[in-house]
């Protein structure tokens, strides 16, 4: 029986309770999504075009920006379609595909943030050994490992969910196919999958955030030993953007996913999930732009070239 689903389709409840605001929500979320994609792709473009950003720190930032675009793209386009549609159904295969990519990309995102923290630790605490420890080939291997581990870790729980039996109801109280609301609908024994999801959450969220905090603990201890105030400010400024994104990203993830059990599909969870799906990817380009002098310098120079043209054009 566990190999045959009685329920063939699921309904995403989304924001159905906000009937009169559907069009307004659609316009607002569409605007945020477009700005998110343009902003993060803008970081990728700047890094590729300007040699001043051809460093390992911006290599990690490019991967993070790409992940932000992909994570939000797994959820927001479907959310936008559902806001203007009366038929908000999707098959189990579609549901699990969305869930797989959302959690794979999200897991990779946490690993990339951890590697970025380690990169800052080596740059500030071991500057003389930085070229050796964080060489180009090493960083490429670290990033590839993040992507591979992030995707491989979600394969097993996803395959386990394909064997679940769903006998009704079929309404998922969310705007995307999140794990807990889906398990809540299953008529099968889901304890094994719940435990698997919980331990994966512990690893990708709590373990990585502890590694990040440990890195910043060592960074702060090193920076406080710098004699000049300007030196301390410069060292802290290189970490401020990353630390801001860490707070935003981990705050919502810990609230939603690092809790055992499957009965957490509440309206509050949907609101908090917007931080990961919409808000943080949207804020990412602004955070890394406004807090990074080199990026602001590159943007300023490119703006001048666009507005004034090349010397040949002016002649």
mmCIF file with all atom_site columns, N, CA, C and O in Angstrom, residues 252-290:
data_model
loop_
_atom_site.group_PDB
_atom_site.id
_atom_site.type_symbol
_atom_site.label_atom_id
_atom_site.label_alt_id
_atom_site.label_comp_id
_atom_site.label_asym_id
_atom_site.label_entity_id
_atom_site.label_seq_id
_atom_site.pdbx_PDB_ins_code
_atom_site.Cartn_x
_atom_site.Cartn_y
_atom_site.Cartn_z
_atom_site.occupancy
_atom_site.B_iso_or_equiv
_atom_site.pdbx_formal_charge
_atom_site.auth_seq_id
_atom_site.auth_comp_id
_atom_site.auth_asym_id
_atom_site.auth_atom_id
_atom_site.pdbx_PDB_model_num
ATOM 1   N N  . UNK A 1 252 ? 15.785 32.742 10.474 1.00 0.00 ? 252 UNK A N  1
ATOM 2   C CA . UNK A 1 252 ? 14.547 32.122 9.991  1.00 0.00 ? 252 UNK A CA 1
ATOM 3   C C  . UNK A 1 252 ? 14.683 30.611 9.899  1.00 0.00 ? 252 UNK A C  1
ATOM 4   O O  . UNK A 1 252 ? 13.741 29.876 10.221 1.00 0.00 ? 252 UNK A O  1
ATOM 5   N N  . UNK A 1 253 ? 15.850 30.112 9.474  1.00 0.00 ? 253 UNK A N  1
ATOM 6   C CA . UNK A 1 253 ? 16.025 28.671 9.315  1.00 0.00 ? 253 UNK A CA 1
ATOM 7   C C  . UNK A 1 253 ? 15.948 27.937 10.650 1.00 0.00 ? 253 UNK A C  1
ATOM 8   O O  . UNK A 1 253 ? 15.331 26.866 10.749 1.00 0.00 ? 253 UNK A O  1
ATOM 9   N N  . UNK A 1 254 ? 16.563 28.495 11.681 1.00 0.00 ? 254 UNK A N  1
ATOM 10  C CA . UNK A 1 254 ? 16.524 27.855 12.999 1.00 0.00 ? 254 UNK A CA 1
ATOM 11  C C  . UNK A 1 254 ? 15.100 27.820 13.531 1.00 0.00 ? 254 UNK A C  1
ATOM 12  O O  . UNK A 1 254 ? 14.642 26.807 14.090 1.00 0.00 ? 254 UNK A O  1
ATOM 13  N N  . UNK A 1 255 ? 14.352 28.910 13.334 1.00 0.00 ? 255 UNK A N  1
ATOM 14  C CA . UNK A 1 255 ? 12.977 28.975 13.820 1.00 0.00 ? 255 UNK A CA 1
ATOM 15  C C  . UNK A 1 255 ? 12.094 27.910 13.160 1.00 0.00 ? 255 UNK A C  1
ATOM 16  O O  . UNK A 1 255 ? 11.261 27.273 13.812 1.00 0.00 ? 255 UNK A O  1
ATOM 17  N N  . UNK A 1 256 ? 12.284 27.700 11.854 1.00 0.00 ? 256 UNK A N  1
ATOM 18  C CA . UNK A 1 256 ? 11.379 26.811 11.111 1.00 0.00 ? 256 UNK A CA 1
ATOM 19  C C  . UNK A 1 256 ? 11.806 25.350 11.183 1.00 0.00 ? 256 UNK A C  1
ATOM 20  O O  . UNK A 1 256 ? 10.975 24.468 11.439 1.00 0.00 ? 256 UNK A O  1
ATOM 21  N N  . UNK A 1 257 ? 13.108 25.074 10.972 1.00 0.00 ? 257 UNK A N  1
ATOM 22  C CA . UNK A 1 257 ? 13.516 23.697 10.694 1.00 0.00 ? 257 UNK A CA 1
ATOM 23  C C  . UNK A 1 257 ? 14.196 22.971 11.848 1.00 0.00 ? 257 UNK A C  1
ATOM 24  O O  . UNK A 1 257 ? 14.209 21.746 11.860 1.00 0.00 ? 257 UNK A O  1
ATOM 25  N N  . UNK A 1 258 ? 14.777 23.665 12.794 1.00 0.00 ? 258 UNK A N  1
ATOM 26  C CA . UNK A 1 258 ? 15.476 22.955 13.858 1.00 0.00 ? 258 UNK A CA 1
ATOM 27  C C  . UNK A 1 258 ? 14.515 22.714 15.014 1.00 0.00 ? 258 UNK A C  1
ATOM 28  O O  . UNK A 1 258 ? 14.708 23.157 16.139 1.00 0.00 ? 258 UNK A O  1
ATOM 29  N N  . UNK A 1 259 ? 13.445 22.006 14.689 1.00 0.00 ? 259 UNK A N  1
ATOM 30  C CA . UNK A 1 259 ? 12.460 21.588 15.686 1.00 0.00 ? 259 UNK A CA 1
ATOM 31  C C  . UNK A 1 259 ? 11.953 20.204 15.293 1.00 0.00 ? 259 UNK A C  1
ATOM 32  O O  . UNK A 1 259 ? 11.525 20.007 14.158 1.00 0.00 ? 259 UNK A O  1
ATOM 33  N N  . UNK A 1 260 ? 12.035 19.224 16.173 1.00 0.00 ? 260 UNK A N  1
ATOM 34  C CA . UNK A 1 260 ? 11.550 17.893 15.822 1.00 0.00 ? 260 UNK A CA 1
ATOM 35  C C  . UNK A 1 260 ? 10.038 17.879 15.672 1.00 0.00 ? 260 UNK A C  1
ATOM 36  O O  . UNK A 1 260 ? 9.326  18.678 16.251 1.00 0.00 ? 260 UNK A O  1
ATOM 37  N N  . UNK A 1 261 ? 9.560  16.916 14.869 1.00 0.00 ? 261 UNK A N  1
ATOM 38  C CA . UNK A 1 261 ? 8.118  16.774 14.674 1.00 0.00 ? 261 UNK A CA 1
ATOM 39  C C  . UNK A 1 261 ? 7.678  17.355 13.359 1.00 0.00 ? 261 UNK A C  1
ATOM 40  O O  . UNK A 1 261 ? 8.393  18.109 12.715 1.00 0.00 ? 261 UNK A O  1
ATOM 41  N N  . UNK A 1 262 ? 6.466  17.000 12.926 1.00 0.00 ? 262 UNK A N  1
ATOM 42  C CA . UNK A 1 262 ? 5.990  17.428 11.619 1.00 0.00 ? 262 UNK A CA 1
ATOM 43  C C  . UNK A 1 262 ? 4.825  18.406 11.705 1.00 0.00 ? 262 UNK A C  1
ATOM 44  O O  . UNK A 1 262 ? 4.313  18.844 10.690 1.00 0.00 ? 262 UNK A O  1
ATOM 45  N N  . UNK A 1 263 ? 4.379  18.747 12.871 1.00 0.00 ? 263 UNK A N  1
ATOM 46  C CA . UNK A 1 263 ? 3.192  19.583 12.981 1.00 0.00 ? 263 UNK A CA 1
ATOM 47  C C  . UNK A 1 263 ? 3.482  21.047 13.169 1.00 0.00 ? 263 UNK A C  1
ATOM 48  O O  . UNK A 1 263 ? 3.012  21.676 14.102 1.00 0.00 ? 263 UNK A O  1
ATOM 49  N N  . UNK A 1 264 ? 4.277  21.625 12.262 1.00 0.00 ? 264 UNK A N  1
ATOM 50  C CA . UNK A 1 264 ? 4.636  23.034 12.409 1.00 0.00 ? 264 UNK A CA 1
ATOM 51  C C  . UNK A 1 264 ? 4.192  23.860 11.207 1.00 0.00 ? 264 UNK A C  1
ATOM 52  O O  . UNK A 1 264 ? 4.779  24.888 10.902 1.00 0.00 ? 264 UNK A O  1
ATOM 53  N N  . UNK A 1 265 ? 3.178  23.419 10.479 1.00 0.00 ? 265 UNK A N  1
ATOM 54  C CA . UNK A 1 265 ? 2.716  24.147 9.295  1.00 0.00 ? 265 UNK A CA 1
ATOM 55  C C  . UNK A 1 265 ? 1.748  25.243 9.714  1.00 0.00 ? 265 UNK A C  1
ATOM 56  O O  . UNK A 1 265 ? 0.547  25.119 9.599  1.00 0.00 ? 265 UNK A O  1
ATOM 57  N N  . UNK A 1 266 ? 2.236  26.317 10.245 1.00 0.00 ? 266 UNK A N  1
ATOM 58  C CA . UNK A 1 266 ? 1.414  27.408 10.750 1.00 0.00 ? 266 UNK A CA 1
ATOM 59  C C  . UNK A 1 266 ? 1.566  28.626 9.860  1.00 0.00 ? 266 UNK A C  1
ATOM 60  O O  . UNK A 1 266 ? 2.486  28.720 9.046  1.00 0.00 ? 266 UNK A O  1
ATOM 61  N N  . UNK A 1 267 ? 0.664  29.589 10.025 1.00 0.00 ? 267 UNK A N  1
ATOM 62  C CA . UNK A 1 267 ? 0.762  30.843 9.290  1.00 0.00 ? 267 UNK A CA 1
ATOM 63  C C  . UNK A 1 267 ? 2.048  31.579 9.653  1.00 0.00 ? 267 UNK A C  1
ATOM 64  O O  . UNK A 1 267 ? 2.661  32.240 8.807  1.00 0.00 ? 267 UNK A O  1
ATOM 65  N N  . UNK A 1 268 ? 2.486  31.454 10.906 1.00 0.00 ? 268 UNK A N  1
ATOM 66  C CA . UNK A 1 268 ? 3.718  32.102 11.329 1.00 0.00 ? 268 UNK A CA 1
ATOM 67  C C  . UNK A 1 268 ? 4.917  31.540 10.569 1.00 0.00 ? 268 UNK A C  1
ATOM 68  O O  . UNK A 1 268 ? 5.811  32.287 10.156 1.00 0.00 ? 268 UNK A O  1
ATOM 69  N N  . UNK A 1 269 ? 4.936  30.214 10.376 1.00 0.00 ? 269 UNK A N  1
ATOM 70  C CA . UNK A 1 269 ? 6.020  29.599 9.609  1.00 0.00 ? 269 UNK A CA 1
ATOM 71  C C  . UNK A 1 269 ? 6.068  30.139 8.187  1.00 0.00 ? 269 UNK A C  1
ATOM 72  O O  . UNK A 1 269 ? 7.139  30.365 7.620  1.00 0.00 ? 269 UNK A O  1
ATOM 73  N N  . UNK A 1 270 ? 4.893  30.338 7.591  1.00 0.00 ? 270 UNK A N  1
ATOM 74  C CA . UNK A 1 270 ? 4.849  30.857 6.222  1.00 0.00 ? 270 UNK A CA 1
ATOM 75  C C  . UNK A 1 270 ? 5.423  32.263 6.158  1.00 0.00 ? 270 UNK A C  1
ATOM 76  O O  . UNK A 1 270 ? 6.135  32.612 5.204  1.00 0.00 ? 270 UNK A O  1
ATOM 77  N N  . UNK A 1 271 ? 5.123  33.055 7.138  1.00 0.00 ? 271 UNK A N  1
ATOM 78  C CA . UNK A 1 271 ? 5.634  34.425 7.166  1.00 0.00 ? 271 UNK A CA 1
ATOM 79  C C  . UNK A 1 271 ? 7.153  34.421 7.366  1.00 0.00 ? 271 UNK A C  1
ATOM 80  O O  . UNK A 1 271 ? 7.894  35.126 6.668  1.00 0.00 ? 271 UNK A O  1
ATOM 81  N N  . UNK A 1 272 ? 7.637  33.601 8.303  1.00 0.00 ? 272 UNK A N  1
ATOM 82  C CA . UNK A 1 272 ? 9.075  33.552 8.582  1.00 0.00 ? 272 UNK A CA 1
ATOM 83  C C  . UNK A 1 272 ? 9.833  32.995 7.380  1.00 0.00 ? 272 UNK A C  1
ATOM 84  O O  . UNK A 1 272 ? 10.944 33.440 7.073  1.00 0.00 ? 272 UNK A O  1
ATOM 85  N N  . UNK A 1 273 ? 9.230  32.018 6.687  1.00 0.00 ? 273 UNK A N  1
ATOM 86  C CA . UNK A 1 273 ? 9.884  31.439 5.508  1.00 0.00 ? 273 UNK A CA 1
ATOM 87  C C  . UNK A 1 273 ? 10.117 32.473 4.416  1.00 0.00 ? 273 UNK A C  1
ATOM 88  O O  . UNK A 1 273 ? 11.014 32.308 3.579  1.00 0.00 ? 273 UNK A O  1
ATOM 89  N N  . UNK A 1 274 ? 9.319  33.539 4.413  1.00 0.00 ? 274 UNK A N  1
ATOM 90  C CA . UNK A 1 274 ? 9.513  34.604 3.436  1.00 0.00 ? 274 UNK A CA 1
ATOM 91  C C  . UNK A 1 274 ? 10.896 35.247 3.569  1.00 0.00 ? 274 UNK A C  1
ATOM 92  O O  . UNK A 1 274 ? 11.439 35.790 2.602  1.00 0.00 ? 274 UNK A O  1
ATOM 93  N N  . UNK A 1 275 ? 11.480 35.182 4.773  1.00 0.00 ? 275 UNK A N  1
ATOM 94  C CA . UNK A 1 275 ? 12.830 35.718 4.965  1.00 0.00 ? 275 UNK A CA 1
ATOM 95  C C  . UNK A 1 275 ? 13.818 34.977 4.072  1.00 0.00 ? 275 UNK A C  1
ATOM 96  O O  . UNK A 1 275 ? 14.672 35.603 3.428  1.00 0.00 ? 275 UNK A O  1
ATOM 97  N N  . UNK A 1 276 ? 13.719 33.643 4.042  1.00 0.00 ? 276 UNK A N  1
ATOM 98  C CA . UNK A 1 276 ? 14.632 32.841 3.249  1.00 0.00 ? 276 UNK A CA 1
ATOM 99  C C  . UNK A 1 276 ? 14.311 32.905 1.771  1.00 0.00 ? 276 UNK A C  1
ATOM 100 O O  . UNK A 1 276 ? 15.206 32.986 0.927  1.00 0.00 ? 276 UNK A O  1
ATOM 101 N N  . UNK A 1 277 ? 13.022 32.885 1.450  1.00 0.00 ? 277 UNK A N  1
ATOM 102 C CA . UNK A 1 277 ? 12.588 32.779 0.061  1.00 0.00 ? 277 UNK A CA 1
ATOM 103 C C  . UNK A 1 277 ? 12.641 34.117 -0.675 1.00 0.00 ? 277 UNK A C  1
ATOM 104 O O  . UNK A 1 277 ? 13.004 34.174 -1.852 1.00 0.00 ? 277 UNK A O  1
ATOM 105 N N  . UNK A 1 278 ? 12.289 35.211 0.014  1.00 0.00 ? 278 UNK A N  1
ATOM 106 C CA . UNK A 1 278 ? 12.132 36.499 -0.662 1.00 0.00 ? 278 UNK A CA 1
ATOM 107 C C  . UNK A 1 278 ? 13.059 37.582 -0.092 1.00 0.00 ? 278 UNK A C  1
ATOM 108 O O  . UNK A 1 278 ? 13.809 38.224 -0.836 1.00 0.00 ? 278 UNK A O  1
ATOM 109 N N  . UNK A 1 279 ? 13.018 37.798 1.216  1.00 0.00 ? 279 UNK A N  1
ATOM 110 C CA . UNK A 1 279 ? 13.662 38.976 1.811  1.00 0.00 ? 279 UNK A CA 1
ATOM 111 C C  . UNK A 1 279 ? 15.186 38.929 1.725  1.00 0.00 ? 279 UNK A C  1
ATOM 112 O O  . UNK A 1 279 ? 15.818 39.864 1.217  1.00 0.00 ? 279 UNK A O  1
ATOM 113 N N  . UNK A 1 280 ? 15.797 37.843 2.242  1.00 0.00 ? 280 UNK A N  1
ATOM 114 C CA . UNK A 1 280 ? 17.261 37.773 2.259  1.00 0.00 ? 280 UNK A CA 1
ATOM 115 C C  . UNK A 1 280 ? 17.868 37.799 0.853  1.00 0.00 ? 280 UNK A C  1
ATOM 116 O O  . UNK A 1 280 ? 18.838 38.537 0.624  1.00 0.00 ? 280 UNK A O  1
ATOM 117 N N  . UNK A 1 281 ? 17.351 37.010 -0.118 1.00 0.00 ? 281 UNK A N  1
ATOM 118 C CA . UNK A 1 281 ? 17.903 37.122 -1.476 1.00 0.00 ? 281 UNK A CA 1
ATOM 119 C C  . UNK A 1 281 ? 17.780 38.533 -2.056 1.00 0.00 ? 281 UNK A C  1
ATOM 120 O O  . UNK A 1 281 ? 18.646 38.967 -2.821 1.00 0.00 ? 281 UNK A O  1
ATOM 121 N N  . UNK A 1 282 ? 16.704 39.241 -1.691 1.00 0.00 ? 282 UNK A N  1
ATOM 122 C CA . UNK A 1 282 ? 16.516 40.611 -2.179 1.00 0.00 ? 282 UNK A CA 1
ATOM 123 C C  . UNK A 1 282 ? 17.529 41.570 -1.536 1.00 0.00 ? 282 UNK A C  1
ATOM 124 O O  . UNK A 1 282 ? 18.087 42.450 -2.205 1.00 0.00 ? 282 UNK A O  1
ATOM 125 N N  . UNK A 1 283 ? 17.772 41.399 -0.229 1.00 0.00 ? 283 UNK A N  1
ATOM 126 C CA . UNK A 1 283 ? 18.666 42.303 0.491  1.00 0.00 ? 283 UNK A CA 1
ATOM 127 C C  . UNK A 1 283 ? 20.142 42.027 0.227  1.00 0.00 ? 283 UNK A C  1
ATOM 128 O O  . UNK A 1 283 ? 20.984 42.915 0.393  1.00 0.00 ? 283 UNK A O  1
ATOM 129 N N  . UNK A 1 284 ? 20.463 40.807 -0.175 1.00 0.00 ? 284 UNK A N  1
ATOM 130 C CA . UNK A 1 284 ? 21.852 40.400 -0.354 1.00 0.00 ? 284 UNK A CA 1
ATOM 131 C C  . UNK A 1 284 ? 22.674 41.377 -1.194 1.00 0.00 ? 284 UNK A C  1
ATOM 132 O O  . UNK A 1 284 ? 23.751 41.817 -0.754 1.00 0.00 ? 284 UNK A O  1
ATOM 133 N N  . UNK A 1 285 ? 22.235 41.780 -2.401 1.00 0.00 ? 285 UNK A N  1
ATOM 134 C CA . UNK A 1 285 ? 23.055 42.712 -3.195 1.00 0.00 ? 285 UNK A CA 1
ATOM 135 C C  . UNK A 1 285 ? 23.262 44.054 -2.494 1.00 0.00 ? 285 UNK A C  1
ATOM 136 O O  . UNK A 1 285 ? 24.351 44.643 -2.588 1.00 0.00 ? 285 UNK A O  1
ATOM 137 N N  . UNK A 1 286 ? 22.232 44.557 -1.808 1.00 0.00 ? 286 UNK A N  1
ATOM 138 C CA . UNK A 1 286 ? 22.362 45.839 -1.114 1.00 0.00 ? 286 UNK A CA 1
ATOM 139 C C  . UNK A 1 286 ? 23.340 45.733 0.053  1.00 0.00 ? 286 UNK A C  1
ATOM 140 O O  . UNK A 1 286 ? 24.149 46.634 0.283  1.00 0.00 ? 286 UNK A O  1
ATOM 141 N N  . UNK A 1 287 ? 23.255 44.626 0.801  1.00 0.00 ? 287 UNK A N  1
ATOM 142 C CA . UNK A 1 287 ? 24.140 44.440 1.954  1.00 0.00 ? 287 UNK A CA 1
ATOM 143 C C  . UNK A 1 287 ? 25.599 44.402 1.512  1.00 0.00 ? 287 UNK A C  1
ATOM 144 O O  . UNK A 1 287 ? 26.466 45.068 2.083  1.00 0.00 ? 287 UNK A O  1
ATOM 145 N N  . UNK A 1 288 ? 25.882 43.618 0.466  1.00 0.00 ? 288 UNK A N  1
ATOM 146 C CA . UNK A 1 288 ? 27.264 43.483 0.022  1.00 0.00 ? 288 UNK A CA 1
ATOM 147 C C  . UNK A 1 288 ? 27.751 44.700 -0.760 1.00 0.00 ? 288 UNK A C  1
ATOM 148 O O  . UNK A 1 288 ? 28.952 44.900 -0.914 1.00 0.00 ? 288 UNK A O  1
ATOM 149 N N  . UNK A 1 289 ? 26.817 45.529 -1.256 1.00 0.00 ? 289 UNK A N  1
ATOM 150 C CA . UNK A 1 289 ? 27.209 46.739 -1.977 1.00 0.00 ? 289 UNK A CA 1
ATOM 151 C C  . UNK A 1 289 ? 27.482 47.886 -1.021 1.00 0.00 ? 289 UNK A C  1
ATOM 152 O O  . UNK A 1 289 ? 28.545 48.513 -1.051 1.00 0.00 ? 289 UNK A O  1
ATOM 153 N N  . UNK A 1 290 ? 26.518 48.166 -0.136 1.00 0.00 ? 290 UNK A N  1
ATOM 154 C CA . UNK A 1 290 ? 26.630 49.319 0.746  1.00 0.00 ? 290 UNK A CA 1
ATOM 155 C C  . UNK A 1 290 ? 27.703 49.144 1.807  1.00 0.00 ? 290 UNK A C  1
ATOM 156 O O  . UNK A 1 290 ? 28.216 50.127 2.346  1.00 0.00 ? 290 UNK A O  1
#
